[in-house]
Short mmCIF file of C-alpha atoms in Angstrom, two decimals:
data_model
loop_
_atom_site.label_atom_id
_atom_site.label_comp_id
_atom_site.label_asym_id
_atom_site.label_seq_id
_atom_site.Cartn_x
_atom_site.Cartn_y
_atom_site.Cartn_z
CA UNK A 1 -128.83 -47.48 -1.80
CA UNK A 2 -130.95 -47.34 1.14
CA UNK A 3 -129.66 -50.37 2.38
CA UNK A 4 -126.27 -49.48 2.22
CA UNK A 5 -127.33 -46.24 3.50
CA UNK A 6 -128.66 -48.21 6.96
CA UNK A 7 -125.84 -50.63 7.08
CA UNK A 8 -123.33 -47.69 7.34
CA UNK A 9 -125.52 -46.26 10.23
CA UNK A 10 -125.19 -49.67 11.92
CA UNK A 11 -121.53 -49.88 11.20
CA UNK A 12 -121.15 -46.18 12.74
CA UNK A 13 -123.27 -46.70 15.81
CA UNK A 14 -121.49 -50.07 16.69
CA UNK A 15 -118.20 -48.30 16.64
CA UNK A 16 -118.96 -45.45 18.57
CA UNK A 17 -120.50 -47.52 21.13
CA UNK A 18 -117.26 -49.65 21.26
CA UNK A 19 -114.72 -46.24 21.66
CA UNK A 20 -117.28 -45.17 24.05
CA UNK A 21 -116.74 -48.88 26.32
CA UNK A 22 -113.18 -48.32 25.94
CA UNK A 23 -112.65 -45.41 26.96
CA UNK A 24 -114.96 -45.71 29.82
CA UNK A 25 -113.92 -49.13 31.90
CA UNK A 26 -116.19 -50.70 34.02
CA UNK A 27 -115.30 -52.61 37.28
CA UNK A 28 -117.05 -55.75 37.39
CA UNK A 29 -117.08 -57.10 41.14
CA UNK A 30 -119.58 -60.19 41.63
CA UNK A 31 -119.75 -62.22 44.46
CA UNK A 32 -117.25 -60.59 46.51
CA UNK A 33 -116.08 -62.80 49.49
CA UNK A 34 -114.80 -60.56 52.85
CA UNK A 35 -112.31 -62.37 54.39
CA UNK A 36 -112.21 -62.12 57.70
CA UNK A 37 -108.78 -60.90 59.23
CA UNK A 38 -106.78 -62.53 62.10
CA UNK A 39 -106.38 -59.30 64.79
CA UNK A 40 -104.72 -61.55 66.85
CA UNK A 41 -100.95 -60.71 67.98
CA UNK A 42 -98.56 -61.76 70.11
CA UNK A 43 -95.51 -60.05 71.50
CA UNK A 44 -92.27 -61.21 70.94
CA UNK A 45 -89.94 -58.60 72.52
CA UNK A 46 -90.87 -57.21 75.70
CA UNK A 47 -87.95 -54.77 76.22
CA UNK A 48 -88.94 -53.41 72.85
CA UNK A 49 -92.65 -53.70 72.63
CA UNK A 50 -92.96 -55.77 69.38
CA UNK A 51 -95.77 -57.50 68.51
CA UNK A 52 -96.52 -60.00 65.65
CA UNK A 53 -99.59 -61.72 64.29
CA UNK A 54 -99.08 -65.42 66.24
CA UNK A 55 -101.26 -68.54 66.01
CA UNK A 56 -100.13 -70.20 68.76
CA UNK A 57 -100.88 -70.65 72.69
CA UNK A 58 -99.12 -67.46 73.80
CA UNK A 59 -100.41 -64.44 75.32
CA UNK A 60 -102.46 -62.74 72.30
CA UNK A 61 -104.12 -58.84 71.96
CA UNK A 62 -106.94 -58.70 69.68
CA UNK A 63 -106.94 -55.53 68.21
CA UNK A 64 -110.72 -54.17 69.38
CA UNK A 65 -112.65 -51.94 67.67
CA UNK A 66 -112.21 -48.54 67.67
CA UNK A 67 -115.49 -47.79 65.51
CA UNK A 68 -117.99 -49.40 63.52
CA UNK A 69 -118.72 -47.35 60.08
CA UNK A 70 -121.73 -48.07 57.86
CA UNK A 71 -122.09 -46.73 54.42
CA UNK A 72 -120.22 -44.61 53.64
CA UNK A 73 -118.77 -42.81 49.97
CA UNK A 74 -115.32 -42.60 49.05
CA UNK A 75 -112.59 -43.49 46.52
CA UNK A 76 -109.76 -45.74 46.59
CA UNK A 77 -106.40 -44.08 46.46
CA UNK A 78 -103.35 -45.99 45.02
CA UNK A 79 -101.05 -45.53 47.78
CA UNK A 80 -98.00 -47.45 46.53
CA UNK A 81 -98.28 -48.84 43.26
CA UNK A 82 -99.75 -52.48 43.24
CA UNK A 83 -99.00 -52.85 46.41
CA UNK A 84 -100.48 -50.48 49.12
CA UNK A 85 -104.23 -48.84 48.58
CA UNK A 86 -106.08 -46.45 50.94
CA UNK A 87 -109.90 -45.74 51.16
CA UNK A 88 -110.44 -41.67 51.56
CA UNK A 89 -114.35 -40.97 52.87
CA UNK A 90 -116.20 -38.01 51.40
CA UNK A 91 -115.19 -34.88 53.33
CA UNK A 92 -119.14 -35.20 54.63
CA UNK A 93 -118.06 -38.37 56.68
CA UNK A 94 -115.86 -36.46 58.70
CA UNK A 95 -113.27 -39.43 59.05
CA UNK A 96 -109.52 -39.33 57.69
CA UNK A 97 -108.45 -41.84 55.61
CA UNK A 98 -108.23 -45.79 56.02
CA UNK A 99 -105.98 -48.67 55.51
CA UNK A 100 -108.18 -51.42 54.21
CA UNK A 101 -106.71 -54.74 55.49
CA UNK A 102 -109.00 -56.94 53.37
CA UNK A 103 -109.58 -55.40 50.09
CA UNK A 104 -110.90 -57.37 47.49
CA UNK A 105 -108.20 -57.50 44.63
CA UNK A 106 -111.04 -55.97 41.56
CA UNK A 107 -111.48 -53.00 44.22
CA UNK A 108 -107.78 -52.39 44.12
CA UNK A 109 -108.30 -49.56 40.91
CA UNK A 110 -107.28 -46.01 41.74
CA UNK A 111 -110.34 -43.39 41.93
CA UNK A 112 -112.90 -46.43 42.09
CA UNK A 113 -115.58 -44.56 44.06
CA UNK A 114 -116.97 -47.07 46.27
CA UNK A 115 -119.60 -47.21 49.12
CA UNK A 116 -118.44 -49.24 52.50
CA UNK A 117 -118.79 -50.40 55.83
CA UNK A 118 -116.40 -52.32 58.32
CA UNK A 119 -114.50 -51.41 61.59
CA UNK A 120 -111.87 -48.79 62.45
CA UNK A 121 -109.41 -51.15 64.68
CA UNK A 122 -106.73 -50.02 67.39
CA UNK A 123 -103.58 -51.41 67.24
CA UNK A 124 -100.78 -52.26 70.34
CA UNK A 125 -98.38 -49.85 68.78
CA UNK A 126 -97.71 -51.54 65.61
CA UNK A 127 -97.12 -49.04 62.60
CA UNK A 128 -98.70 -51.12 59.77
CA UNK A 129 -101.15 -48.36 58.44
CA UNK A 130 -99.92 -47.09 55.21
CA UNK A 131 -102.55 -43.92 55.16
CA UNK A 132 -104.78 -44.58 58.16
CA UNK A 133 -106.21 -45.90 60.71
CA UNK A 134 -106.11 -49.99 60.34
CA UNK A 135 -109.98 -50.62 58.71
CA UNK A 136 -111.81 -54.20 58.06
CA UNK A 137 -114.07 -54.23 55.47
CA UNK A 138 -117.14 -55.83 55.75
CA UNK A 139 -119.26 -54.54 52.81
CA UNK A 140 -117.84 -52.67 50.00
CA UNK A 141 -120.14 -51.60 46.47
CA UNK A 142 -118.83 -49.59 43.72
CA UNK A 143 -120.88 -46.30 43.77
CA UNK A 144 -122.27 -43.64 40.78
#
């Protein structure tokens, strides 16, 4: 009786343990590769001002940096779904939101609060930014 008594503990501990994992999910993110992202454009229309990323010998802007960021909390916002994501600083940071340009796919998960760095970039008048300014990643940690 004792036995069967202990084996029903088990039994009860392993499932709670297992509702408690599900209902909890856990991003795994190991060995994240950055990629680095092409800033270079070209324009194509001077009466209109239109530029386009180009990777040939015509005259190229790279988009410079606006401002380096290190550190610093936030979430990741589902801006469009599957297709568009934004990271939104902690009001402390006292920066608006960003467009991430190179955001590794097992980041993309609404209200993942995350810890980042990277650079705020100034584009020639292109309107790319879903949410914010135009932002490459360069380190990015999910955060407690």
């Amino acid at each position: 009786m004792k036995k069967l008594s202990y084996l029903i503990f088990f039994f009860s501990c392993c499932f709670l343990a297992c509702k408690k994992t599900l209902e909890e999910p856990e991003y795994i993110c190991n060995n994240v590769v950055l990629e680095k992202v092409d800033w270079t454009y070209c324009i194509i229309n001077t009466e209109y001002n239109i530029w386009t990323k180009c990777n040939d010998s015509r005259d190229s802007l790279i988009m410079p940096i606006k401002q380096h960021i290190e550190n610093i909390q936030g979430q990741v916002y589902e801006e469009e779904k599957g297709i568009a994501y934004c990271l939104i600083p902690n009001s402390g940071a006292k920066l608006g939101s960003l467009t991430p340009i190179n955001l590794p796919s097992c980041f993309k998960k609404n209200g993942l609060k995350v810890q980042f760095s990277g650079d705020i970039r100034t584009p020639p008048r292109l309107n790319e930014a879903n949410c914010g300014d135009l932002f490459e990643l360069t380190k990015i940690e999910i955060s407690q």
